[in-house]
Short mmCIF file of C-alpha atoms and ligand atoms in Angstrom, two decimals:
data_model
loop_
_atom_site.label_atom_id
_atom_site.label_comp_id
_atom_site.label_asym_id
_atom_site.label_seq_id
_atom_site.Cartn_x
_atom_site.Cartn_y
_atom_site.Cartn_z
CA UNK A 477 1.69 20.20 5.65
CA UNK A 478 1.69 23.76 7.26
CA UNK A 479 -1.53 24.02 9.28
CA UNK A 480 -0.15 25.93 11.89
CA UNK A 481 1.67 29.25 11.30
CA UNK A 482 4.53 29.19 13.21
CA UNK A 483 3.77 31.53 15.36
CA UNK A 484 1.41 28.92 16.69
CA UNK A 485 3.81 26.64 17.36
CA UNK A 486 4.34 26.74 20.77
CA UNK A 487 8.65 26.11 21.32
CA UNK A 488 7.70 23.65 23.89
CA UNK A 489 6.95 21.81 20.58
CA UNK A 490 9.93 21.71 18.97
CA UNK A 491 12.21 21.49 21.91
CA UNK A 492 10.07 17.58 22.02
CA UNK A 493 10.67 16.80 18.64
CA UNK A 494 13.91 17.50 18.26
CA UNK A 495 14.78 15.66 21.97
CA UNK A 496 12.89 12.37 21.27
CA UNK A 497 14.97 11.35 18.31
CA UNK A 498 17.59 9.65 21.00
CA UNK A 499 20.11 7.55 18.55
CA UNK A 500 18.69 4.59 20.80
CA UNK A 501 15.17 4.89 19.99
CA UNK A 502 16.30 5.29 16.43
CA UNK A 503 17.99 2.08 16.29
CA UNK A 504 15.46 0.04 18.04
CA UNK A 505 12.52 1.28 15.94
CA UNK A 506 14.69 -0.47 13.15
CA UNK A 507 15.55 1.36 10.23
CA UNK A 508 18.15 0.02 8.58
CA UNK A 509 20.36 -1.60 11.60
CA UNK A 510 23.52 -1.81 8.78
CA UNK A 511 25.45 -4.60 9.15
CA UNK A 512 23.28 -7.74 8.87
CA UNK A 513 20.68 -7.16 6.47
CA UNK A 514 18.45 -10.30 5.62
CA UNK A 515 18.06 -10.45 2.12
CA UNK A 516 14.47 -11.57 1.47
CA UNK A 517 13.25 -13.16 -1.74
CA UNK A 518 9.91 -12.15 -1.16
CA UNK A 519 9.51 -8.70 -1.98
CA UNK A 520 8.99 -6.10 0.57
CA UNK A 521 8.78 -9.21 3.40
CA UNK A 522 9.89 -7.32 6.56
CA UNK A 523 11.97 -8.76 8.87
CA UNK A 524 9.99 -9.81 12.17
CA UNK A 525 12.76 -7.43 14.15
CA UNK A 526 11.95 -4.89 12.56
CA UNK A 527 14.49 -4.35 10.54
CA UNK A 528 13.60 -3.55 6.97
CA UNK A 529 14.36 -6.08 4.43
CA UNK A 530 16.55 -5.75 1.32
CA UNK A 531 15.22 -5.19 -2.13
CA UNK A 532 17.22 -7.26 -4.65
CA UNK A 533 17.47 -6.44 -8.69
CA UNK A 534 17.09 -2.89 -8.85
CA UNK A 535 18.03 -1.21 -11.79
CA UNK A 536 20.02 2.27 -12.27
CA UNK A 537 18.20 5.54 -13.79
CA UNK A 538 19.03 8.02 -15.81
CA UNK A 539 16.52 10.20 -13.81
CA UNK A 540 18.27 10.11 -10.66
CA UNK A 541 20.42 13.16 -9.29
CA UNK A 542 23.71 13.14 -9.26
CA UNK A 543 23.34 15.60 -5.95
CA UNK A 544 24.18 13.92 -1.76
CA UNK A 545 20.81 11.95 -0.76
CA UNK A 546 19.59 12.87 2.57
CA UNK A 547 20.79 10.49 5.48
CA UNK A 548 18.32 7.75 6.25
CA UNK A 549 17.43 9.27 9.46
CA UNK A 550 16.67 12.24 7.96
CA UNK A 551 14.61 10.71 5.63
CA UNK A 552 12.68 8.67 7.98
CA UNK A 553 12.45 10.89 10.80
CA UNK A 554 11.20 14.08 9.51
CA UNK A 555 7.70 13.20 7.37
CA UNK A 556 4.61 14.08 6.59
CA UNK A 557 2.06 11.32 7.04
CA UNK A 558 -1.21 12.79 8.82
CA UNK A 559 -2.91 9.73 9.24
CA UNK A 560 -0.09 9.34 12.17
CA UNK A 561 -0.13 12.79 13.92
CA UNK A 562 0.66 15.93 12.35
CA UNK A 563 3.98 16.87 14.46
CA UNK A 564 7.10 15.69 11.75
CA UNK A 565 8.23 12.98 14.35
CA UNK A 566 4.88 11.74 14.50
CA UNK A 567 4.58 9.34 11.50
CA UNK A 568 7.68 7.46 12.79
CA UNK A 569 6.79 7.92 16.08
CA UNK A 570 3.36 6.05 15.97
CA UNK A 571 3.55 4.09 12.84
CA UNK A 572 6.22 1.09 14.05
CA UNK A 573 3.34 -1.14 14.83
CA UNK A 574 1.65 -0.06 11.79
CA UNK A 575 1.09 -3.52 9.42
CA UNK A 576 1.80 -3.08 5.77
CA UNK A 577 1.15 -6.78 5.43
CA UNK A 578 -1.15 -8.13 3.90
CA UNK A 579 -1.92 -5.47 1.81
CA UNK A 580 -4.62 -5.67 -0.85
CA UNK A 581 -4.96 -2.86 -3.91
CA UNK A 582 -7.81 -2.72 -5.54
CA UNK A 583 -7.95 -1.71 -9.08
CA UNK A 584 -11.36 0.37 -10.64
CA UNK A 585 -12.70 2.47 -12.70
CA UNK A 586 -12.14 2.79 -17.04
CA UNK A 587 -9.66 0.12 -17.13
CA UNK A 588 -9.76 -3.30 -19.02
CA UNK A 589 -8.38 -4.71 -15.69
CA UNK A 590 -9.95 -4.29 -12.84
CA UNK A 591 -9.81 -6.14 -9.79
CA UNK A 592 -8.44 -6.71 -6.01
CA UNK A 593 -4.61 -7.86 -5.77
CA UNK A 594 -2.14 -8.98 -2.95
CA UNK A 595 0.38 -6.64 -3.17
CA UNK A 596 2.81 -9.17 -4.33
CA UNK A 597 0.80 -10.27 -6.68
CA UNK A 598 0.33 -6.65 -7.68
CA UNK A 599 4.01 -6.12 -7.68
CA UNK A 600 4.98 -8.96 -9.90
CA UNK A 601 5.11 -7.48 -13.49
CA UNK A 602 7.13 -4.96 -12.81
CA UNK A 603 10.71 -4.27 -12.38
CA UNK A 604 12.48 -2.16 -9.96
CA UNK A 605 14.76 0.72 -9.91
CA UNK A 606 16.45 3.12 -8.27
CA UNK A 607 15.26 6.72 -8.62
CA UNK A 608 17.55 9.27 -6.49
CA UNK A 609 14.79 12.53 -6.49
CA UNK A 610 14.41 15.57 -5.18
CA UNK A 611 11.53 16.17 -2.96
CA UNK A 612 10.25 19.79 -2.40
CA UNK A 613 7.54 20.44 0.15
CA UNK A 614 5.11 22.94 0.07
CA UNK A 615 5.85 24.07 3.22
CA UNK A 616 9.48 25.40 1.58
CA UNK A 617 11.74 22.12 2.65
CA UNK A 618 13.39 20.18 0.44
CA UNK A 619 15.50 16.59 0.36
CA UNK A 620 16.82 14.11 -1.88
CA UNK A 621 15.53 10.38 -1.25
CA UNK A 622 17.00 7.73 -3.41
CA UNK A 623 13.82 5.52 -3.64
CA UNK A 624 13.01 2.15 -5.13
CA UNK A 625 10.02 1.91 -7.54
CA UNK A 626 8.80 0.76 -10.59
CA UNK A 627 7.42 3.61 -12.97
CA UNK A 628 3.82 4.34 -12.73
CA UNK A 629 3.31 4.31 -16.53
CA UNK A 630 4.14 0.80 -16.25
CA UNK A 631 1.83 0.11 -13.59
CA UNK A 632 -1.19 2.24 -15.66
CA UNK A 633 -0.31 0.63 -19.11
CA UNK A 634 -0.91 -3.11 -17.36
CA UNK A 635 -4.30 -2.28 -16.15
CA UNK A 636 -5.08 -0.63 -19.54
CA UNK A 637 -6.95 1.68 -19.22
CA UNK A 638 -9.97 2.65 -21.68
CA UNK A 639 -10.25 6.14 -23.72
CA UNK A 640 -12.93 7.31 -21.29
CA UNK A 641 -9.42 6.94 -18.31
CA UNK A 642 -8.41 10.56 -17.94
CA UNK A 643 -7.51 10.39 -14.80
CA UNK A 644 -5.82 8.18 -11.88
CA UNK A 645 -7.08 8.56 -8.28
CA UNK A 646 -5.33 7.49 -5.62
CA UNK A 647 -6.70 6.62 -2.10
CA UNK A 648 -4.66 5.63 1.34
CA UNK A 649 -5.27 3.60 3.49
CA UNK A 650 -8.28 4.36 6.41
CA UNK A 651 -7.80 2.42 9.26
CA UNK A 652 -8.15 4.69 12.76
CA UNK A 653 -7.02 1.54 14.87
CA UNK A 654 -3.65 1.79 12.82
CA UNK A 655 -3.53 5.09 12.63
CA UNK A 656 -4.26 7.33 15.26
CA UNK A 657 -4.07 10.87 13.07
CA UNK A 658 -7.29 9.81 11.43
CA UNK A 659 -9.30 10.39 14.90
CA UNK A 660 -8.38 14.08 14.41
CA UNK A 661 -9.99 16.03 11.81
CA UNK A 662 -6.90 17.63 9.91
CA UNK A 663 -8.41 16.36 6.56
CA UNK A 664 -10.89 14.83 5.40
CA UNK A 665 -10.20 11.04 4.87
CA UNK A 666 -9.17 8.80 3.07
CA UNK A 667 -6.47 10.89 2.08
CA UNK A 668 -6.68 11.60 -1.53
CA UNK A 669 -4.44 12.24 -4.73
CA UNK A 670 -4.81 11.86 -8.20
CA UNK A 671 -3.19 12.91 -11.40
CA UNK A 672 -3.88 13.40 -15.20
CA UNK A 673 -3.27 10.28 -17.40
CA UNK A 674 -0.37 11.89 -19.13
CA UNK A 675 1.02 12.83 -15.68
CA UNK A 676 0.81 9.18 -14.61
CA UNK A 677 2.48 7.76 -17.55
CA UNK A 678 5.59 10.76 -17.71
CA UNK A 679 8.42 8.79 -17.07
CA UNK A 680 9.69 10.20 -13.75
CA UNK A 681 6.42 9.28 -11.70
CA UNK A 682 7.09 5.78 -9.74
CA UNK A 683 5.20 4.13 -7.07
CA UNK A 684 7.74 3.55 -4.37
CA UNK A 685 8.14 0.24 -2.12
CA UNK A 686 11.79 0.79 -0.79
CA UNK A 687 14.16 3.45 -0.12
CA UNK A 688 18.04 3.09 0.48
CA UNK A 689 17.68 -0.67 -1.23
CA UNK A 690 14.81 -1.52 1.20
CA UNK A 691 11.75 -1.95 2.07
CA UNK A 692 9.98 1.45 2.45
CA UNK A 693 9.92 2.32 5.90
CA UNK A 694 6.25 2.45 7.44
CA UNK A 695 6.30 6.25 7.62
CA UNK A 696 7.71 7.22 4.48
CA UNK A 697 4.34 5.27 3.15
CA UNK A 698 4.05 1.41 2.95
CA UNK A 699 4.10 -0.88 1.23
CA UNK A 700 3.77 1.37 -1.45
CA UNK A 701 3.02 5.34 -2.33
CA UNK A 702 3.52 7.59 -5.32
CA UNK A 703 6.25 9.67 -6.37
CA UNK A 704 6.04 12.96 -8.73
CA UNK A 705 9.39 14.58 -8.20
CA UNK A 706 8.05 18.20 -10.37
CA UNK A 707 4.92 18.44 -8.10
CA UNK A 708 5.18 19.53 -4.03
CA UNK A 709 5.51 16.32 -1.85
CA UNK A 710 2.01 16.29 -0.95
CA UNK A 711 1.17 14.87 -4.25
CA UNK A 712 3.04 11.17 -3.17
CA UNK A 713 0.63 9.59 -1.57
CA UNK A 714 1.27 7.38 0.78
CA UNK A 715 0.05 3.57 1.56
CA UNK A 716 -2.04 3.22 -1.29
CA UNK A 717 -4.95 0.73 -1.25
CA UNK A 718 -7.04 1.97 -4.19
CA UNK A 719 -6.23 3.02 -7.83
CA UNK A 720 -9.40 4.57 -9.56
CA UNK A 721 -9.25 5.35 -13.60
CA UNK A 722 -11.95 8.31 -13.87
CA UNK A 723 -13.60 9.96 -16.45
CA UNK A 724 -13.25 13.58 -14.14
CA UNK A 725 -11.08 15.40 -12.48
CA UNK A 726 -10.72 13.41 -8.54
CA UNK A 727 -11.11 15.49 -5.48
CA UNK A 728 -7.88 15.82 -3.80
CA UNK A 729 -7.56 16.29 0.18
CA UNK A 730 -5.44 19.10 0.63
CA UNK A 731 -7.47 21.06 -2.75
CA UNK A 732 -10.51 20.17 -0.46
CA UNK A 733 -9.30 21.31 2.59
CA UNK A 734 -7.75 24.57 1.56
CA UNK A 735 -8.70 25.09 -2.06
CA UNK A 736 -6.90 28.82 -2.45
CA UNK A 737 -3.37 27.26 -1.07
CA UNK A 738 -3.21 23.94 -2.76
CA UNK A 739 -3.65 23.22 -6.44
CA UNK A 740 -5.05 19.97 -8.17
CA UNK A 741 -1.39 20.48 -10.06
CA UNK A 742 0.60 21.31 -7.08
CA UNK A 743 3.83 21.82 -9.66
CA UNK A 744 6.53 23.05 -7.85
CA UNK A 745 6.68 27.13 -9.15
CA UNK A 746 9.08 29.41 -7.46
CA UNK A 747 6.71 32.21 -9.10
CA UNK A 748 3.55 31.87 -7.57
CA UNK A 749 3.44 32.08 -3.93
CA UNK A 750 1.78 30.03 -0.96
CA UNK A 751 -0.49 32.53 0.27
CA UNK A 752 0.89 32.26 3.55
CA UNK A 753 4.48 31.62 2.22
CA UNK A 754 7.21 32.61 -0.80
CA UNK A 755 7.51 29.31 -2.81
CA UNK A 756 11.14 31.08 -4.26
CA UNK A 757 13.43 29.44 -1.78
CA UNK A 758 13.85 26.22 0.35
CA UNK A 759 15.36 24.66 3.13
CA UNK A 760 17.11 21.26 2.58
CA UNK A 761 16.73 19.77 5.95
CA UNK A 762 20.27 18.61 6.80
CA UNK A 763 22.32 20.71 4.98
CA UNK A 764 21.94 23.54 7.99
CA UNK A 765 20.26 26.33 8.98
CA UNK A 766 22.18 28.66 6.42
CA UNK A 767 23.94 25.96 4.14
CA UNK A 768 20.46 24.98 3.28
CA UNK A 769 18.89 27.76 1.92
CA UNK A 770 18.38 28.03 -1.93
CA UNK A 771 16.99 29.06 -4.95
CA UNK A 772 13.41 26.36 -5.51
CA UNK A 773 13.68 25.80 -9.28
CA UNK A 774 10.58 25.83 -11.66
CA UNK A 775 9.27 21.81 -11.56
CA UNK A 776 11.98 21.23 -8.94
CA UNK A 777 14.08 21.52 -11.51
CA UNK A 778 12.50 18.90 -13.65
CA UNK A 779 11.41 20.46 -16.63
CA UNK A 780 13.16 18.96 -19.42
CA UNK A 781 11.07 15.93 -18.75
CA UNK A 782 7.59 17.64 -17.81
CA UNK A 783 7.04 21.01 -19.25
CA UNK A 784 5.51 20.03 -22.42
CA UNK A 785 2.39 18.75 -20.44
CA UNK A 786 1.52 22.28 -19.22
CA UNK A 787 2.24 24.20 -22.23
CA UNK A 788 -1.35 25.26 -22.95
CA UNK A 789 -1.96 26.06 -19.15
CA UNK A 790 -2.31 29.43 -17.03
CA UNK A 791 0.07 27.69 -14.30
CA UNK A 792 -0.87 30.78 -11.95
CA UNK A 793 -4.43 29.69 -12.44
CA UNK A 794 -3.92 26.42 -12.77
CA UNK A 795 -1.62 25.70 -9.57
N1 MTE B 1409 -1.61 9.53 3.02
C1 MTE B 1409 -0.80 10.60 3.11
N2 MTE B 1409 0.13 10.80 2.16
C2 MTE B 1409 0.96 11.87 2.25
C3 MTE B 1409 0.86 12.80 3.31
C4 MTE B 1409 -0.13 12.56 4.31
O1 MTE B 1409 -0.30 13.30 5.28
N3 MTE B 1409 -0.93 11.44 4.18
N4 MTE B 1409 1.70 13.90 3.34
C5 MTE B 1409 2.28 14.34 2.06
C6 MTE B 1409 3.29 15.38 2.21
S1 MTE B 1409 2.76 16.94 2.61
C7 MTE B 1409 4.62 15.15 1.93
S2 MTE B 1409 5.76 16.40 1.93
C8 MTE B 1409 5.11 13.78 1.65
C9 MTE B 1409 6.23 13.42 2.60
O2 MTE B 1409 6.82 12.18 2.25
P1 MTE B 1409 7.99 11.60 3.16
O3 MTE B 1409 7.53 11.66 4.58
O4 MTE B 1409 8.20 10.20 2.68
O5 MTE B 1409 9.19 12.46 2.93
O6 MTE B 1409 4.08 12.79 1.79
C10 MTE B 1409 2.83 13.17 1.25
N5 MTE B 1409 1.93 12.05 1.27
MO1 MO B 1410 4.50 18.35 1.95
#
C-alpha cells in the first residue's frame, strides 16, 4: 500500500530494492528450488530446507485466466505484507524465519460451528484447486498468480453460519517477535478484512495455501490468506488466524487508517479515482516499463461473475 508519495521515496530506496534480489539470495531463501521437489502428504508440511512443499490433487477451474502468470520470483518478491516492513522486498526479506506451523484458526461469531482448529484439521473438508487470477493493486500494479485454494463459500457453508451472519471478518496474525513491521505504526493491528456474506460465498473468492502447486510462500501470506480477484489486493488478507461471522459491518485496517482512499468494498473501478492516483490504468510488474501499461477493467475484469451483488449500490459512494 502507497503511504508514501513517490516523491518521498528517496532513489537511494529503490536502487536497494532492486540490488538485493541477487539470484543467490533468491535461491537460498528457497522458493521453489525446481528440480527435486518433495512431495509431502501432509498438506502444506514445508520442507525443513526451506524449500516449499508440493500440493498434490488440485483440481482445474473454469475461473482461471487463460492470460501468462507472473514468474514465481515476481510473485514472491514484490508483496505487500506490512506486518514485515513496508518496502516491497521487505515481506520476503524478513519473513524466511517466519513459522506458519502450527497454526491454529479460530472460528466465532453467528455460526453453528464455532471453535479453534489446527490448520490441517481446518483444511481437511475441503478440496483444492487451481485458480490462475488477476491481482490489481490499489496502488495501480497488477499480476496474475495461479494460486491453490479451496473456495471460501465452501469454507463459510461448513461452519454454517446463522441468519443473524452478515458478515465474515478476517484477522492476521499479531505476533511482533515474528514480524518486525508490527513494531511500526503503519496500521493499526491486527490487520483486518472482512466481506459481505454474499461476497464470501461468490464463487471466485478462495482462501489460498499454495501458489505454483505449493505451499504458499511465507510472504505471499501463510499458511493461508484470502483471495477476491474483483476487489484491490488489499482485500486478501494474509495469514489468517481468526474468522468472525458478525451481525455488522467489521472495521477494516486500511478503511480505518485512511477512510477517504480505501473503501469497505475496495472493487476494482477504473472510474473512480484514488485520491492521490487515476485507478484507469495499471502496471503489470514484469511485462516492462511500457509493455505493461493498460487499460484496469471494471471488477478487474470480473464482472460476469460479481456484478449482480452491487446492482442496488452507488459504487462511487460505496467504494
Ligand atoms: N496481513 C496483511 N495482508 C495483506 C497486506 C498486508 O500488509 N498485511 N497487504 C495487502 C495488499 S495491499 C496486497 S496488494 C496483497 C498483496 O499480496 P501478494 O504479496 O501475495 O501479492 O496483500 C494484501 N494482504
Ligand atoms: Mo495492494
Amino acid at each position: 500500500m502507497l503511504i508514501k508519495k513517490p516523491a518521498d521515496i528517496r532513489p537511494s530506496e529503490i536502487t536497494s530494492e532492486s540490488n538485493y534480489l541477487k539470484r543467490r539470495d533468491f535461491m537460498r531463501a528457497g522458493a521453489i528450488a525446481g528440480g527435486s521437489l518433495f512431495a509431502s502428504g501432509a498438506m502444506g508440511a514445508v520442507i525443513p530446507d526451506g524449500r516449499l512443499a508440493k500440493l498434490a490433487s488440485i483440481a482445474k477451474s473454469s475461473f482461471s485466466t487463460t492470460e501468462t502468470p507472473n514468474s514465481f520470483e515476481d510473485i514472491s518478491t514484490y508483496n505487500n505484507f506490512y506486518e514485515f516492513g513496508m518496502r516491497k522486498v521487505d515481506p520476503f526479506e524478513n519473513s524466511q524465519e517466519f513459522k506458519p506451523r502450527p497454526w491454529t484458526i479460530e472460528v466465532a461469531g453467528h455460526a453453528e460451528k464455532t471453535g479453534r482448529y489446527d490448520f490441517d484439521d481446518f483444511m481437511k473438508p475441503f478440496d483444492l484447486e487451481e485458480r490462475i487470477y488477476r491481482m490489481r493493486c490499489v496502488e495501480a500494479w497488477s499480476m496474475v498468480i495461479p494460486w491453490v485454494g479451496v473456495p471460501l463459500a465452501d469454507v463459510v457453508k461448513h461452519f454454517k453460519p446463522t441468519s443473524k451472519a452478515r458478515y465474515v471478518a478476517f484477522e492476521t496474525l499479531n505476533d511482533p517477535e515474528q514480524m518486525p513491521g508490527l513494531h511500526g505504526r503503519s496500521l493499526k493491528w491486527p490487520y483486518r478484512e472482512g466481506l459481505t456474506i454474499a461476497e464470501a460465498t461468490n464463487p471466485l473468492a478462495i482462501l489460498a495455501v499454495g501458489i505454483y502447486g505449493n505451499v504458499i510462500p511465507n510472504q505471499n501470506g501463510a499458511p493461508i490468506r484470502l483471495v477476491t480477484p474483483w476487489k484491490y489486493g488489499f482485500k486478501g488478507i494474509k495469514s489468517i488466524v481468526k474468522i468472525n461471522f458478525t451481525a455488522t459491518r467489521p472495521k477494516t485496517s486500511w478503511n480505518m487508517a485512511a477512510p477517504r482512499e480505501y473503501g469497505f468494498y475496495a472493487n476494482v473501478n477504473p472510474k473512480v479515482n484514488h485520491p492521490r492516483w487515476s485507478q484507469a490504468r495499471e502496471r503489470r510488474i514484469g511485462a516492462g516499463i511500457f509493455a505493461g501499461k493498460h487499460e484496469t477493467l471494471m471488477f478487474n475484469g470480473y464482472g460476469e461473475h460479481v456484478a449482480h451483488l452491487y446492482k442496488d449500490l452507488n459504487l462511487r459512494r460505496n467504494f
